[in-house]
Coordinates of C-alpha atoms in Angstrom, one line a residue:
Chain A
M1 CA -42.0 -5.3 4.9
M2 CA -39.0 -3.9 6.7
N3 CA -39.0 -0.6 8.4
E4 CA -36.9 1.8 6.3
N5 CA -35.2 3.4 9.2
K6 CA -34.1 0.1 10.6
L7 CA -32.9 -0.9 7.2
V8 CA -30.9 2.3 6.8
S9 CA -29.4 2.1 10.3
S10 CA -28.5 -1.5 9.9
T11 CA -26.8 -0.9 6.5
L12 CA -24.9 2.0 8.0
Q13 CA -23.9 -0.2 10.9
L14 CA -22.4 -2.7 8.5
A15 CA -20.7 0.1 6.5
D16 CA -19.2 1.8 9.5
S17 CA -17.8 -1.4 10.9
A18 CA -16.1 -2.3 7.6
L19 CA -14.8 1.3 7.1
I20 CA -13.4 1.8 10.6
L21 CA -11.6 -1.5 10.6
G22 CA -10.3 -0.8 7.1
Q23 CA -9.1 2.5 8.2
R24 CA -7.3 0.9 11.2
N25 CA -5.7 -1.9 9.0
A26 CA -4.7 0.7 6.4
A27 CA -2.1 2.0 8.9
W28 CA -0.1 -1.2 8.4
C29 CA 0.4 -0.5 4.7
A30 CA 4.1 0.1 4.3
H31 CA 4.8 -0.8 7.9
G32 CA 4.1 -4.6 8.0
P33 CA 6.4 -7.2 9.6
I34 CA 7.4 -8.7 6.2
L35 CA 6.6 -7.7 2.6
E36 CA 4.2 -10.6 1.8
Q37 CA 2.1 -9.9 4.9
D38 CA 2.1 -6.2 4.3
I39 CA 0.5 -7.1 0.9
A40 CA -1.9 -9.5 2.6
I41 CA -3.3 -7.2 5.2
T42 CA -3.5 -4.5 2.6
N43 CA -5.7 -6.8 0.5
I44 CA -8.0 -7.2 3.5
T45 CA -8.1 -3.4 3.9
L46 CA -9.1 -3.0 0.3
D47 CA -11.8 -5.6 0.7
L48 CA -13.2 -4.0 3.8
I49 CA -13.3 -0.5 2.3
G50 CA -14.9 -2.0 -0.8
Q51 CA -17.6 -3.6 1.4
A52 CA -18.1 -0.3 3.2
R53 CA -18.6 1.5 -0.1
N54 CA -21.2 -1.0 -1.2
F55 CA -23.2 -0.6 2.1
Y56 CA -22.8 3.2 2.1
Q57 CA -24.0 3.5 -1.5
Y58 CA -27.0 1.4 -0.7
A59 CA -27.8 3.4 2.5
A60 CA -27.4 6.7 0.5
K61 CA -29.9 5.4 -2.1
L62 CA -32.4 4.4 0.5
M63 CA -32.1 7.8 2.3
N64 CA -32.3 9.7 -0.9
E65 CA -35.4 7.9 -2.0
A66 CA -37.1 8.3 1.4
D67 CA -36.3 11.9 2.1
N68 CA -35.2 13.5 -1.1
K69 CA -31.7 13.9 0.3
N70 CA -28.4 14.1 -1.5
E71 CA -26.4 11.5 0.4
T72 CA -23.4 9.7 -1.2
E73 CA -21.0 7.2 0.1
D74 CA -18.7 10.1 0.8
T75 CA -21.2 12.3 2.7
L76 CA -21.9 9.3 4.9
A77 CA -18.3 8.5 5.5
Y78 CA -17.0 12.0 5.8
F79 CA -19.7 14.2 7.3
R80 CA -21.2 12.1 10.1
N81 CA -19.9 12.7 13.6
E82 CA -18.5 10.5 16.4
R83 CA -21.9 9.7 17.9
D84 CA -23.4 8.9 14.5
F85 CA -21.0 6.0 13.7
K86 CA -22.4 2.6 14.6
N87 CA -19.4 0.4 14.2
Y88 CA -18.6 -2.4 16.7
L89 CA -16.2 -1.1 19.3
I90 CA -13.6 -3.7 18.4
C91 CA -13.1 -2.1 15.0
E92 CA -11.9 1.2 16.4
L93 CA -9.4 -0.2 18.9
P94 CA -5.8 0.6 18.3
N95 CA -3.7 -1.7 16.1
G96 CA -1.3 -2.5 18.9
D97 CA 1.1 -5.1 17.8
W98 CA 0.7 -7.7 15.0
A99 CA -0.9 -10.1 17.5
Q100 CA -3.6 -7.6 18.5
T101 CA -4.3 -6.7 14.8
I102 CA -4.5 -10.3 13.8
L103 CA -6.8 -11.3 16.6
R104 CA -9.1 -8.4 16.1
Q105 CA -9.4 -9.4 12.4
F106 CA -9.9 -13.0 13.4
F107 CA -12.8 -12.2 15.8
L108 CA -14.5 -9.9 13.3
S109 CA -14.0 -12.2 10.3
T110 CA -15.3 -15.2 12.2
F111 CA -18.4 -13.1 13.0
Q112 CA -18.8 -11.6 9.6
S113 CA -18.6 -15.1 8.0
L114 CA -21.6 -16.2 10.0
L115 CA -23.5 -12.9 9.7
F116 CA -23.0 -12.6 5.9
E117 CA -24.1 -16.2 5.4
K118 CA -27.3 -15.2 7.1
M119 CA -27.5 -12.0 5.1
M120 CA -27.2 -13.9 1.8
Q121 CA -30.7 -15.3 2.6
S122 CA -32.2 -11.9 3.3
S123 CA -35.4 -10.8 1.5
D124 CA -33.6 -7.5 0.9
T125 CA -32.1 -8.4 -2.4
Q126 CA -29.4 -5.6 -2.3
L127 CA -28.1 -6.7 1.1
A128 CA -28.2 -10.3 -0.1
A129 CA -26.2 -9.4 -3.1
I130 CA -23.6 -7.5 -1.2
A131 CA -23.3 -10.4 1.3
T132 CA -22.9 -12.8 -1.6
K133 CA -20.1 -10.7 -3.1
S134 CA -18.3 -10.2 0.2
I135 CA -18.5 -13.7 1.6
K136 CA -15.6 -15.0 -0.5
E137 CA -13.4 -12.2 0.6
I138 CA -14.4 -12.8 4.2
Q139 CA -13.6 -16.5 4.0
Y140 CA -10.1 -15.5 2.9
H141 CA -9.8 -13.1 5.7
L142 CA -10.9 -15.8 8.1
K143 CA -8.4 -18.3 6.7
W144 CA -5.5 -15.9 6.8
S145 CA -6.2 -14.6 10.3
S146 CA -6.9 -18.1 11.7
E147 CA -3.6 -19.3 10.4
W148 CA -1.8 -16.3 12.0
V149 CA -3.6 -16.9 15.3
I150 CA -2.4 -20.5 15.2
R151 CA 1.2 -19.5 14.2
L152 CA 1.4 -16.9 17.0
G153 CA -0.1 -19.1 19.6
D154 CA 2.1 -22.1 18.8
G155 CA 5.1 -20.2 17.6
T156 CA 7.7 -18.8 20.1
E157 CA 7.3 -17.9 23.7
E158 CA 7.1 -14.2 22.8
S159 CA 4.5 -14.6 20.1
R160 CA 2.4 -16.7 22.5
N161 CA 2.7 -14.1 25.3
R162 CA 1.6 -11.4 22.8
I163 CA -1.4 -13.3 21.5
L164 CA -2.5 -14.2 25.0
A165 CA -2.2 -10.5 25.9
A166 CA -4.3 -9.7 22.8
V167 CA -7.0 -12.2 23.9
D168 CA -7.0 -10.6 27.3
Y169 CA -7.5 -7.1 25.8
L170 CA -9.9 -7.9 23.0
W171 CA -12.2 -10.6 24.5
M172 CA -14.5 -8.1 26.3
Y173 CA -15.3 -6.5 22.9
T174 CA -16.6 -9.6 21.3
G175 CA -19.9 -9.8 23.2
E176 CA -21.3 -6.7 21.3
F177 CA -21.7 -8.7 18.1
F178 CA -24.5 -10.7 19.6
I179 CA -26.5 -8.1 21.6
P180 CA -28.9 -6.7 19.0
A181 CA -29.4 -3.0 18.8
A182 CA -33.1 -1.9 18.5
Y183 CA -32.7 -1.1 14.8
E184 CA -30.8 -4.3 13.7
I185 CA -32.6 -6.3 11.1
F186 CA -30.3 -9.3 11.4
N187 CA -30.6 -10.8 14.9
A188 CA -27.1 -12.0 15.5
A189 CA -27.9 -13.4 19.0
D190 CA -28.4 -16.9 17.5
L191 CA -24.9 -16.8 15.9
Q192 CA -23.1 -16.7 19.2
Q193 CA -22.8 -20.4 19.8
D194 CA -21.4 -21.0 16.3
W195 CA -19.0 -18.1 16.8
L196 CA -17.7 -19.5 20.1
H197 CA -17.4 -22.9 18.5
H198 CA -15.3 -21.6 15.6
V199 CA -13.1 -19.6 17.8
A200 CA -12.6 -22.6 20.1
I201 CA -11.4 -24.8 17.3
V202 CA -8.8 -22.3 16.2
F203 CA -7.8 -21.5 19.8
E204 CA -7.3 -25.2 20.5
E205 CA -5.0 -25.6 17.5
A206 CA -3.2 -22.4 18.6
T207 CA -2.9 -23.9 22.1
I208 CA -4.6 -20.8 23.5
P209 CA -6.7 -21.4 26.6
F210 CA -10.3 -20.5 26.0
P211 CA -11.5 -17.5 28.1
A212 CA -13.7 -18.2 31.1
E213 CA -17.5 -18.0 30.5
N214 CA -19.7 -15.1 31.4
Q215 CA -17.1 -12.4 31.4
F216 CA -18.2 -8.8 31.4
M217 CA -18.7 -7.5 27.8
Q218 CA -18.4 -3.9 26.6
T219 CA -21.2 -2.6 24.4
G220 CA -22.3 0.7 22.9
G221 CA -20.6 1.0 19.5
K222 CA -23.7 0.1 17.6
T223 CA -25.7 2.9 19.2
G224 CA -22.9 5.5 18.9
M225 CA -21.4 5.2 22.4
H226 CA -17.8 4.7 21.4
T227 CA -14.3 4.5 23.0
E228 CA -12.2 7.6 23.0
H229 CA -10.3 6.3 20.0
L230 CA -13.0 6.9 17.5
G231 CA -12.9 10.7 17.6
F232 CA -9.3 10.6 16.5
I233 CA -9.9 8.2 13.7
I234 CA -12.7 10.3 12.3
A235 CA -10.8 13.6 12.8
E236 CA -8.0 12.2 10.7
M237 CA -10.1 10.5 8.1
Q238 CA -12.5 13.4 7.5
S239 CA -10.0 16.3 7.7
L240 CA -9.8 17.2 4.0
Q241 CA -13.5 17.0 3.4
R242 CA -14.1 19.1 6.4
A243 CA -11.4 21.7 5.5
Y244 CA -12.7 22.1 2.0
P245 CA -16.4 21.6 2.1
G246 CA -18.1 21.2 -1.2
A247 CA -14.9 20.4 -3.1
E248 CA -14.7 17.5 -5.5
W249 CA -11.7 15.2 -5.2
Chain B
M1 CA 37.9 -21.1 -22.3
S2 CA 40.2 -18.2 -21.3
L3 CA 38.8 -15.2 -19.5
H4 CA 39.3 -13.2 -22.7
D5 CA 37.2 -15.7 -24.7
L6 CA 34.5 -15.7 -22.0
E7 CA 34.3 -12.0 -22.1
K8 CA 34.2 -11.9 -25.9
S9 CA 31.4 -14.5 -26.1
F10 CA 29.5 -12.6 -23.4
Q11 CA 29.7 -9.3 -25.3
D12 CA 28.7 -11.1 -28.5
K13 CA 25.6 -12.3 -26.9
I14 CA 24.7 -8.8 -25.7
D15 CA 25.4 -7.4 -29.2
K16 CA 23.1 -10.0 -30.7
E17 CA 20.4 -9.0 -28.1
I18 CA 20.4 -12.4 -26.4
K19 CA 19.4 -12.0 -22.8
I20 CA 21.9 -12.9 -20.1
E21 CA 20.4 -15.5 -17.7
P22 CA 21.4 -16.3 -14.1
K23 CA 23.4 -19.4 -14.9
D24 CA 25.3 -17.8 -17.8
W25 CA 28.9 -16.7 -17.3
M26 CA 29.1 -12.9 -16.7
P27 CA 31.9 -10.5 -15.8
E28 CA 32.0 -9.8 -12.1
A29 CA 31.5 -6.1 -12.7
Y30 CA 28.3 -6.9 -14.8
R31 CA 26.9 -9.0 -11.9
K32 CA 27.7 -6.3 -9.4
T33 CA 26.3 -3.5 -11.4
N34 CA 23.1 -5.3 -12.0
L35 CA 22.8 -6.4 -8.4
R36 CA 23.4 -2.8 -7.2
Q37 CA 20.9 -1.4 -9.6
I38 CA 18.2 -4.0 -9.1
S39 CA 18.4 -4.0 -5.4
Q40 CA 18.4 -0.1 -5.3
H41 CA 15.4 -0.3 -7.5
A42 CA 13.7 -2.7 -5.1
H43 CA 14.6 -0.5 -2.1
S44 CA 13.1 2.5 -4.0
E45 CA 9.8 0.7 -4.3
I46 CA 9.7 -0.2 -0.6
V47 CA 10.8 3.2 0.7
G48 CA 8.6 4.8 -1.9
M49 CA 5.6 3.3 -0.1
L50 CA 6.2 5.6 2.8
P51 CA 5.5 9.1 1.3
E52 CA 2.3 7.9 -0.3
G53 CA 1.3 5.7 2.6
N54 CA 1.4 8.9 4.6
W55 CA -1.9 10.0 3.0
I56 CA -3.9 6.8 3.1
T57 CA -5.8 7.5 6.3
R58 CA -6.5 11.0 5.1
A59 CA -7.5 10.4 1.5
P60 CA -10.5 12.7 0.8
S61 CA -12.9 10.2 -0.7
L62 CA -13.4 6.5 -0.4
K63 CA -12.6 6.1 -4.1
R64 CA -9.3 8.0 -3.8
K65 CA -8.5 6.0 -0.7
V66 CA -8.9 2.6 -2.4
I67 CA -6.9 3.8 -5.5
L68 CA -4.1 5.0 -3.2
I69 CA -4.0 1.9 -1.1
A70 CA -3.9 -0.3 -4.3
K71 CA -1.1 1.8 -5.7
V72 CA 1.0 1.5 -2.5
Q73 CA 0.3 -2.2 -2.5
D74 CA 1.5 -2.5 -6.1
E75 CA 4.8 -1.0 -5.0
A76 CA 5.2 -3.7 -2.4
G77 CA 4.6 -6.2 -5.2
H78 CA 7.2 -4.5 -7.4
G79 CA 9.7 -4.7 -4.5
L80 CA 9.0 -8.4 -4.2
Y81 CA 9.7 -9.2 -7.9
L82 CA 12.8 -7.0 -7.9
Y83 CA 14.2 -8.6 -4.8
S84 CA 13.6 -12.0 -6.4
A85 CA 15.4 -10.8 -9.6
A86 CA 18.3 -9.5 -7.6
E87 CA 18.5 -12.8 -5.7
T88 CA 19.4 -14.6 -8.9
L89 CA 22.7 -12.7 -8.8
G90 CA 23.7 -14.3 -5.6
S91 CA 22.5 -12.0 -2.8
S92 CA 19.6 -12.7 -0.4
R93 CA 16.7 -10.5 0.4
D94 CA 17.7 -10.4 4.0
Q95 CA 21.2 -9.2 3.1
M96 CA 19.8 -6.5 0.7
I97 CA 17.4 -5.3 3.3
A98 CA 20.1 -5.2 6.0
D99 CA 22.1 -3.1 3.6
L100 CA 19.2 -0.7 3.1
H101 CA 18.6 -0.4 6.8
S102 CA 22.2 0.2 7.7
G103 CA 22.3 3.0 5.1
K104 CA 24.9 1.2 3.0
A105 CA 22.5 0.6 0.0
K106 CA 20.9 3.6 -1.7
Y107 CA 17.4 4.1 -2.9
S108 CA 15.9 6.8 -5.2
S109 CA 16.5 10.2 -3.5
I110 CA 13.1 11.5 -4.6
F111 CA 11.5 9.6 -1.7
N112 CA 13.4 11.8 0.8
Y113 CA 11.1 14.6 0.0
P114 CA 8.0 15.1 2.1
T115 CA 4.4 14.7 0.9
L116 CA 2.9 17.8 2.4
T117 CA -0.6 18.0 0.9
W118 CA -3.1 15.8 -0.8
A119 CA -2.1 17.2 -4.2
D120 CA 1.3 15.6 -3.7
M121 CA -0.4 12.2 -4.3
G122 CA -1.3 13.4 -7.8
A123 CA 2.1 15.1 -8.4
V124 CA 4.0 12.0 -7.2
G125 CA 2.0 9.8 -9.5
W126 CA 2.3 12.1 -12.5
L127 CA 5.9 13.4 -12.2
V128 CA 7.7 10.8 -10.1
D129 CA 6.1 7.8 -11.6
G130 CA 6.3 9.5 -14.9
A131 CA 10.0 9.9 -14.6
A132 CA 10.4 6.4 -13.3
I133 CA 8.5 4.9 -16.2
L134 CA 10.8 6.4 -18.9
N135 CA 13.7 4.7 -17.2
Q136 CA 11.6 1.5 -16.7
V137 CA 10.4 1.3 -20.3
M138 CA 14.0 1.3 -21.3
L139 CA 14.8 -1.4 -18.7
C140 CA 12.2 -3.7 -20.3
R141 CA 14.9 -4.2 -22.9
T142 CA 17.8 -4.4 -20.5
S143 CA 20.3 -7.2 -21.1
Y144 CA 19.8 -9.2 -17.9
G145 CA 16.8 -11.5 -18.4
P146 CA 15.2 -11.6 -14.9
Y147 CA 15.4 -7.8 -14.6
A148 CA 13.9 -7.2 -18.1
R149 CA 11.0 -9.6 -17.4
A150 CA 10.3 -8.0 -14.0
M151 CA 10.2 -4.7 -15.7
V152 CA 7.7 -5.7 -18.3
R153 CA 5.2 -6.5 -15.5
I154 CA 6.0 -3.4 -13.4
C155 CA 5.7 -1.0 -16.4
K156 CA 2.1 -2.0 -16.9
E157 CA 1.2 -1.1 -13.4
E158 CA 3.3 2.0 -13.3
S159 CA 1.6 3.5 -16.4
F160 CA -1.7 3.1 -14.6
H161 CA -0.2 4.9 -11.6
Q162 CA 0.9 7.8 -13.7
R163 CA -2.5 8.1 -15.3
Q164 CA -4.3 8.1 -12.0
G165 CA -1.9 10.7 -10.7
F166 CA -2.6 12.9 -13.7
E167 CA -6.3 12.3 -13.4
S168 CA -6.2 13.2 -9.7
L169 CA -4.5 16.5 -10.5
M170 CA -6.9 17.1 -13.3
V171 CA -9.8 17.1 -10.8
L172 CA -7.9 19.5 -8.5
S173 CA -7.1 21.8 -11.5
K174 CA -10.8 22.1 -12.2
G175 CA -11.8 22.5 -8.6
T176 CA -11.9 25.4 -6.2
Q177 CA -9.2 28.1 -6.1
A178 CA -7.8 26.5 -3.0
Q179 CA -7.5 23.2 -4.8
R180 CA -5.9 24.8 -7.9
D181 CA -3.3 26.5 -5.6
M182 CA -2.7 23.2 -3.9
C183 CA -2.1 21.6 -7.3
Q184 CA 0.3 24.3 -8.5
D185 CA 2.2 24.2 -5.2
A186 CA 2.7 20.4 -5.5
I187 CA 3.9 20.7 -9.1
N188 CA 6.4 23.5 -8.0
R189 CA 7.8 21.4 -5.3
W190 CA 8.1 18.1 -7.2
W191 CA 9.3 19.4 -10.6
W192 CA 13.0 19.8 -9.9
P193 CA 13.4 16.7 -7.7
S194 CA 11.8 14.7 -10.5
L195 CA 14.3 16.0 -13.0
M196 CA 17.1 14.9 -10.6
M197 CA 15.7 11.4 -10.6
F198 CA 17.5 10.7 -13.9
G199 CA 20.8 11.1 -12.1
P200 CA 23.9 13.3 -12.7
T201 CA 24.5 14.7 -16.2
D202 CA 26.3 12.4 -18.6
S203 CA 29.6 14.2 -18.2
E204 CA 29.5 13.5 -14.4
S205 CA 28.0 10.0 -14.5
T206 CA 30.5 7.4 -13.6
N207 CA 28.6 4.2 -14.5
S208 CA 27.1 5.3 -17.9
D209 CA 29.6 4.2 -20.6
Q210 CA 30.1 0.6 -19.4
S211 CA 26.3 0.2 -18.7
I212 CA 25.5 1.3 -22.2
K213 CA 28.0 -1.1 -23.7
W214 CA 26.5 -4.0 -21.7
K215 CA 23.0 -2.8 -22.6
I216 CA 22.1 -2.5 -18.9
K217 CA 21.0 1.0 -19.9
R218 CA 20.1 1.9 -23.4
K219 CA 19.8 5.7 -23.0
T220 CA 21.9 8.1 -21.1
N221 CA 20.6 10.1 -18.1
D222 CA 20.5 13.3 -20.1
E223 CA 18.6 11.7 -23.0
L224 CA 15.9 10.3 -20.6
R225 CA 15.7 13.6 -18.8
Q226 CA 15.1 15.5 -22.1
Q227 CA 12.5 13.0 -23.1
F228 CA 10.7 13.6 -19.7
V229 CA 10.8 17.4 -20.1
D230 CA 9.4 17.3 -23.6
M231 CA 6.6 15.0 -22.4
I232 CA 5.7 16.9 -19.3
V233 CA 5.7 20.4 -20.9
E234 CA 2.9 19.3 -23.1
Q235 CA 0.9 17.6 -20.3
V236 CA 1.1 20.5 -17.9
K237 CA -0.7 22.6 -20.5
I238 CA -3.7 20.2 -20.3
L239 CA -3.8 20.8 -16.5
G240 CA -3.7 24.6 -17.0
M241 CA -0.8 24.7 -14.6
T242 CA 2.8 25.9 -15.1
L243 CA 6.3 24.4 -14.4
P244 CA 8.5 26.5 -12.1
D245 CA 11.3 27.2 -14.7
P246 CA 11.6 30.6 -16.4
D247 CA 14.2 29.2 -18.8
L248 CA 11.9 26.5 -20.3
K249 CA 11.4 27.2 -24.0
W250 CA 11.2 25.3 -27.3
N251 CA 14.5 25.1 -29.2
E252 CA 13.7 24.9 -32.9
E253 CA 17.2 23.8 -33.8
R254 CA 17.4 20.9 -31.2
Q255 CA 13.7 20.1 -31.6
H256 CA 13.5 19.8 -27.8
Y257 CA 12.7 22.1 -24.9
D258 CA 15.6 23.9 -23.3
F259 CA 15.4 24.0 -19.5
G260 CA 17.1 25.7 -16.6
N261 CA 20.0 24.5 -14.5
I262 CA 19.4 21.8 -12.0
N263 CA 20.5 22.5 -8.5
W264 CA 23.1 19.7 -8.2
E265 CA 24.2 20.9 -4.8
E266 CA 20.7 20.0 -3.5
F267 CA 20.9 16.7 -5.4
W268 CA 24.1 15.6 -3.8
N269 CA 23.0 16.8 -0.4
V270 CA 20.0 14.6 -0.5
V271 CA 22.0 11.7 -1.8
K272 CA 24.4 12.1 1.1
G273 CA 21.6 11.9 3.6
N274 CA 20.6 15.6 4.2
G275 CA 17.3 15.6 2.4
P276 CA 14.2 16.6 4.4
C277 CA 13.2 13.0 5.2
N278 CA 16.2 10.8 4.8
K279 CA 16.4 10.0 8.5
Q280 CA 12.6 9.5 8.9
R281 CA 12.4 7.1 5.9
L282 CA 15.2 4.9 7.2
A283 CA 13.9 5.1 10.7
A284 CA 10.4 4.0 9.5
R285 CA 11.8 1.1 7.6
N286 CA 14.0 0.0 10.5
K287 CA 11.1 0.3 12.9
A288 CA 8.8 -1.8 10.8
H289 CA 11.6 -4.4 10.4
D290 CA 12.6 -4.4 14.1
E291 CA 9.0 -4.6 15.3
G292 CA 8.3 -7.4 12.9
A293 CA 11.3 -9.5 14.1
W294 CA 9.2 -11.5 16.6
V295 CA 6.5 -12.1 14.0
R296 CA 9.0 -13.5 11.5
A297 CA 10.6 -15.6 14.3
A298 CA 7.2 -17.0 15.3
A299 CA 6.3 -17.9 11.7
L300 CA 9.6 -19.8 11.4
A301 CA 9.3 -21.6 14.7
Y302 CA 5.7 -22.7 13.9
A303 CA 6.7 -23.9 10.4
E304 CA 9.5 -25.9 12.0
K305 CA 7.2 -27.5 14.6
R306 CA 4.8 -28.4 11.9
K307 CA 7.4 -30.0 9.8
N308 CA 8.6 -32.1 12.8
K309 CA 5.0 -33.1 13.5
L310 CA 4.5 -34.3 10.0
K311 CA 7.8 -36.1 10.1
N312 CA 6.9 -37.9 13.3
K313 CA 3.5 -38.9 11.9
A314 CA 5.2 -40.3 8.8
A315 CA 7.7 -42.3 10.9

C-alpha cells in the first residue's frame, strides 16, 4: 500500500509541472510565429492544463479524504506559494525565442512519454487512468516538438544557432527528471537511458551535436527550490484569487 | 458576351439566390468589396485575439483559463478560414497580412479598446461577440460562396463564445459586491463601442446600397444595430445590471427600443488610429510577425532540403 503523503506529493508534482509549463506556453497564444503554429502550441497548452486539472482534482480528493479538508483544483493552483510548487525547473524557465520554447517542450514531452507509459501500469487506478488519457496527447506533443527541433536544427544558419543556444541553456535542467525526490512514487531514474536515446535520435536527424556526458545538472524544483522566475509566474497567475479571496468565478 | 450581358447574368444569379463562386465572372467592384470585407474580417479575428489573450495568464480559475484559451484559439482558426476564403479572390495571405501590419488594411475598431479587468472577458464575449454574431448570421447567406460557407462554421463557434461570456458575467453578477461592480463597470465601458461595431448610420454609410443589391449584406447597419439593442436590453435584465444610456426606452409605435446618440466623433477617432490601443495592437502583431520571420524561413529552408533529398533518392 502506498503512503498517502507520497501519493499526494507525487500527484501535485505532476500537476504543477503540467500547469506551469501550460502557463508559460499560454503566453504564445496570439503571439506565435505563424497562425497554424499559434494554434498548435495553444493545443498543447490546453492539453497540459487539462492534465494539471486531472492531477489536482485527484490530489484534492486524496487530501480531503485524509484530513477532512476542502481542497479543490483551484485552491491547489491558486493558494499555494512559491516553495510549495514542485514542478521541474525546466517548466518555469522563460519562453525565450521559438527555439527555446520548442526544445523545452521536446525535452519534457520525451520524458513525459516515458513516465506516463510507466504510470499507465500503476496499481493506483486513478493515476493509471490519467496517464492513459494523457499519453495520446503527449505523443502528439512529442511528434510536433521533435519535428520542430529537426526543422530548426537543419533549417537555416540562424535557426541552427538559435537551437544550439537553446540546447546550451536548457541541457542542465534535464537531469532533474531522473533524480528522484524522497516522495516520488514513480522512480524515473531507470528512464534516463531511454530518454537519452530518444533525444539522441532526434538530435542526429536535426544535425545537433549531442551534449558532452556528465555535465552539471540543476535540481531543486521537485522539492520547492525554484529559480527566481517562478515567483513572478505565480504572482501573475494567482492575482485575482488572492485579491478577491472567497469569490466564485 | 458583352460586359453588359455579363453584369446582367451576374445580377440574375444573385437575384435567384445562386452563390457566386471563385471561378465565376464577377464585377471588379464586387471582387474588391468582398476581398476588403473578408480580409478585414480575418484581421479582426487575429487582432481580436490580443485583448482577450491579455487575460489568459491571469484567468481566475483553471476552468476559466481553458475556456478563454480555447476561445482565443477558435479566433485564430476563424482567421485561417477567412484568409483562405479571401485568397479565392486573388490576394495572398502574406499580402493581406502585410497590409494589416502597415496600417493600410482595417480591422474592427472594437479591438482598439483595452481589456482592463477580468469582467471584460465576459463583456467582450457577451456584447462584442453578440454584436459580431448578428452580422455573421446575416453573412451565412451572403452571395459569395466561400465567405458564406466559412461563416456557417464560424457562427457555430461564435454563439458558444457569446453564451460563455454571458455565463461568466452571470457568475460575477451573483458574486460579491466587488464582482458586481466589476461586472457593471465592464458593461458600461463596452456598451457604446459595441453599438459602434455596426458601422456608421445608413445615411452616412458609403458601401451600403451596392452591397445590399449584390446581397453581400442583407441588412443595413441601422437594422442590425436595432436588432442588437432589442436583444441586449432583455438580456441585461437577467444579469440584474443596467446599460449606460438614460434614453433607452421601449417605443410602442416602432415596436423597438429607442436609444441615445452614439458618439460618432469617438468612433471616427478610433477608426483613424487614435483609440486607446490602436498603436499597441499593431505593434504586437508586427512584433509577433517580425520575431517569427526566422522561424518561417527555417521551416521553408528545411522543407526545401527535404524535397531535394527525396528527389536525389528517387534519381
